[in-house]
Structures are given as structure tokens and as C-alpha cells.
Short mmCIF file of C-alpha atoms in Angstrom, two decimals:
data_model
loop_
_atom_site.label_atom_id
_atom_site.label_comp_id
_atom_site.label_asym_id
_atom_site.label_seq_id
_atom_site.Cartn_x
_atom_site.Cartn_y
_atom_site.Cartn_z
CA UNK A 1 -21.19 7.97 12.49
CA UNK A 2 -20.66 10.29 9.52
CA UNK A 3 -19.23 9.57 6.20
CA UNK A 4 -15.72 10.80 7.22
CA UNK A 5 -15.56 8.70 10.20
CA UNK A 6 -16.86 5.74 8.19
CA UNK A 7 -14.00 6.29 5.57
CA UNK A 8 -11.33 6.65 8.33
CA UNK A 9 -12.38 3.37 9.96
CA UNK A 10 -12.41 1.80 6.56
CA UNK A 11 -8.78 3.14 5.66
CA UNK A 12 -7.62 1.87 9.13
CA UNK A 13 -8.84 -1.57 8.47
CA UNK A 14 -7.42 -1.47 4.85
CA UNK A 15 -3.96 -0.58 6.21
CA UNK A 16 -4.20 -3.50 8.69
CA UNK A 17 -5.03 -5.78 5.77
CA UNK A 18 -1.89 -5.00 4.23
CA UNK A 19 0.15 -5.79 7.33
CA UNK A 20 -1.67 -9.22 7.80
CA UNK A 21 0.41 -11.24 5.47
CA UNK A 22 -2.71 -12.53 3.99
CA UNK A 23 -3.23 -11.04 0.43
CA UNK A 24 -6.92 -12.13 0.28
CA UNK A 25 -7.52 -9.85 3.28
CA UNK A 26 -6.35 -6.94 0.89
CA UNK A 27 -8.32 -8.03 -2.08
CA UNK A 28 -11.58 -8.30 -0.09
CA UNK A 29 -11.66 -4.68 0.12
CA UNK A 30 -12.36 -4.50 -3.67
CA UNK A 31 -15.22 -5.35 -5.55
CA UNK A 32 -15.16 -8.86 -7.55
CA UNK A 33 -14.32 -7.11 -10.42
CA UNK A 34 -12.38 -4.21 -8.91
CA UNK A 35 -8.90 -2.88 -9.96
CA UNK A 36 -5.72 -1.63 -8.34
CA UNK A 37 -2.70 -0.35 -10.37
CA UNK A 38 0.59 0.77 -9.04
CA UNK A 39 2.65 3.79 -10.23
CA UNK A 40 0.60 3.83 -13.38
CA UNK A 41 1.39 0.19 -14.36
CA UNK A 42 -1.24 -2.13 -15.83
CA UNK A 43 -4.37 -2.53 -13.74
CA UNK A 44 -4.86 -5.86 -11.83
CA UNK A 45 -8.34 -6.68 -12.41
CA UNK A 46 -10.44 -8.89 -10.01
CA UNK A 47 -9.59 -10.01 -6.58
CA UNK A 48 -7.35 -12.63 -7.44
CA UNK A 49 -5.04 -10.24 -9.34
CA UNK A 50 -5.10 -7.71 -6.56
CA UNK A 51 -4.24 -10.49 -4.18
CA UNK A 52 -1.07 -11.16 -6.40
CA UNK A 53 -0.08 -7.38 -6.13
CA UNK A 54 -0.35 -7.63 -2.27
CA UNK A 55 1.37 -11.02 -2.11
CA UNK A 56 4.45 -9.51 -3.94
CA UNK A 57 4.79 -6.83 -1.28
CA UNK A 58 4.13 -9.12 1.38
CA UNK A 59 6.81 -11.71 0.00
CA UNK A 60 9.32 -8.93 -0.49
CA UNK A 61 8.68 -7.35 2.91
CA UNK A 62 7.72 -10.04 5.39
CA UNK A 63 7.87 -7.51 8.20
CA UNK A 64 5.88 -4.95 6.27
CA UNK A 65 3.93 -2.40 8.32
CA UNK A 66 1.57 -0.17 6.38
CA UNK A 67 0.29 2.68 8.22
CA UNK A 68 -2.84 4.86 7.44
CA UNK A 69 -1.62 8.39 7.49
CA UNK A 70 -4.56 10.55 6.49
CA UNK A 71 -7.44 10.77 4.07
CA UNK A 72 -7.26 13.60 1.54
CA UNK A 73 -10.46 14.89 0.02
CA UNK A 74 -10.04 15.41 -3.79
CA UNK A 75 -12.27 16.86 -6.41
CA UNK A 76 -13.63 13.46 -7.52
CA UNK A 77 -12.46 10.97 -4.77
CA UNK A 78 -10.88 10.84 -1.33
CA UNK A 79 -7.23 9.79 -1.36
CA UNK A 80 -5.70 7.38 0.97
CA UNK A 81 -2.36 8.43 2.32
CA UNK A 82 -0.11 5.66 3.65
CA UNK A 83 3.62 4.85 4.68
CA UNK A 84 4.91 1.42 4.16
CA UNK A 85 7.99 0.34 6.40
CA UNK A 86 9.75 -2.82 6.23
CA UNK A 87 12.81 -4.99 5.29
CA UNK A 88 13.35 -6.21 1.95
CA UNK A 89 14.17 -9.57 3.07
CA UNK A 90 12.01 -11.76 0.74
CA UNK A 91 13.65 -13.99 -2.02
CA UNK A 92 16.33 -11.99 -3.69
CA UNK A 93 15.86 -9.19 -1.44
CA UNK A 94 18.66 -6.64 -0.45
CA UNK A 95 18.11 -6.76 3.39
CA UNK A 96 17.69 -3.12 3.47
CA UNK A 97 15.06 -1.26 5.46
CA UNK A 98 12.66 0.90 3.56
CA UNK A 99 10.18 3.69 4.59
CA UNK A 100 8.10 5.01 1.64
CA UNK A 101 4.84 6.97 1.67
CA UNK A 102 2.36 7.33 -0.96
CA UNK A 103 -1.31 7.49 -1.71
CA UNK A 104 -4.10 5.58 -3.42
CA UNK A 105 -6.85 7.46 -5.12
CA UNK A 106 -9.39 6.03 -7.63
CA UNK A 107 -7.71 2.50 -6.98
CA UNK A 108 -4.51 3.94 -8.42
CA UNK A 109 -1.58 3.84 -5.96
CA UNK A 110 1.45 6.11 -6.24
CA UNK A 111 4.93 6.39 -4.62
CA UNK A 112 8.16 7.75 -5.44
CA UNK A 113 9.70 4.91 -7.43
CA UNK A 114 13.12 6.58 -7.55
CA UNK A 115 13.25 6.97 -3.90
CA UNK A 116 12.05 3.48 -3.37
CA UNK A 117 14.71 2.08 -5.60
CA UNK A 118 17.29 4.04 -3.62
CA UNK A 119 16.21 2.82 -0.47
CA UNK A 120 16.22 -0.91 -1.81
CA UNK A 121 19.93 -0.51 -2.57
CA UNK A 122 21.06 1.61 0.47
CA UNK A 123 18.34 1.60 3.04
CA UNK A 124 16.18 4.21 4.41
CA UNK A 125 18.93 5.81 6.41
CA UNK A 126 21.56 6.22 3.88
#
């Protein structure tokens, strides 16, 4: 199996971990002292902190599905493109469905936060 095939398999399993409703499954993909940041926010350092980020999304979107869209080779890393689909039905949620795409590169996740906020208020179809 070549490196790209291995990365593709890894990315598929990573997306499945986000769908598992088990935040530790997401954190297990990171080194003990690994980090993850979302939209240029502060880095969550260590598996426990990464699990807290995952738990937040899992709580807010109990029916969350994260799909692996593609891998994008970059100059210094490979970006993981994904799409999250789910209903904001967690505590204090709006009950609206969202569908937002983004990427993770170098343990930094990014998505369009303006569109995300719009969908939280109005839903994906409005």
C-alpha cells in the first residue's frame, strides 16, 4: 500500500471517529501531547483537551455525520477536507440542520464560521 493509500485509509477512519459519539476515539488519532485548534482559536493540547473539542461537537450535533471528502497535498502537509452534517439538537440548540465543509491541515481545522452561524439560525436550506 502506498503512502497516499495509507493516508486515505487514515482519513476515512478519522472521519468515522467523529461520527462515533465517542470523543476519545477522535483524540486517539493524536499523539499524547498533540494539539488541535479550530478556526484560529486556542490550541487544545493533549488528548483530553482534544476530546473536549470533539465532545462539544458531539453534544451539539447528536446525529452528526462527518464525511471524508478528499486529501489535498499542500507544500508542507496534506489537508483533510471534510463535511459535517447534523442537527443542532444538543442542549440549548436551535434544532436547525447544518451542512458545513472545511479542512484540517497541520492540526488546524478551518470552516466558514459566518456560514456556520447562519445555518445554526436558519438551517442549511434557508
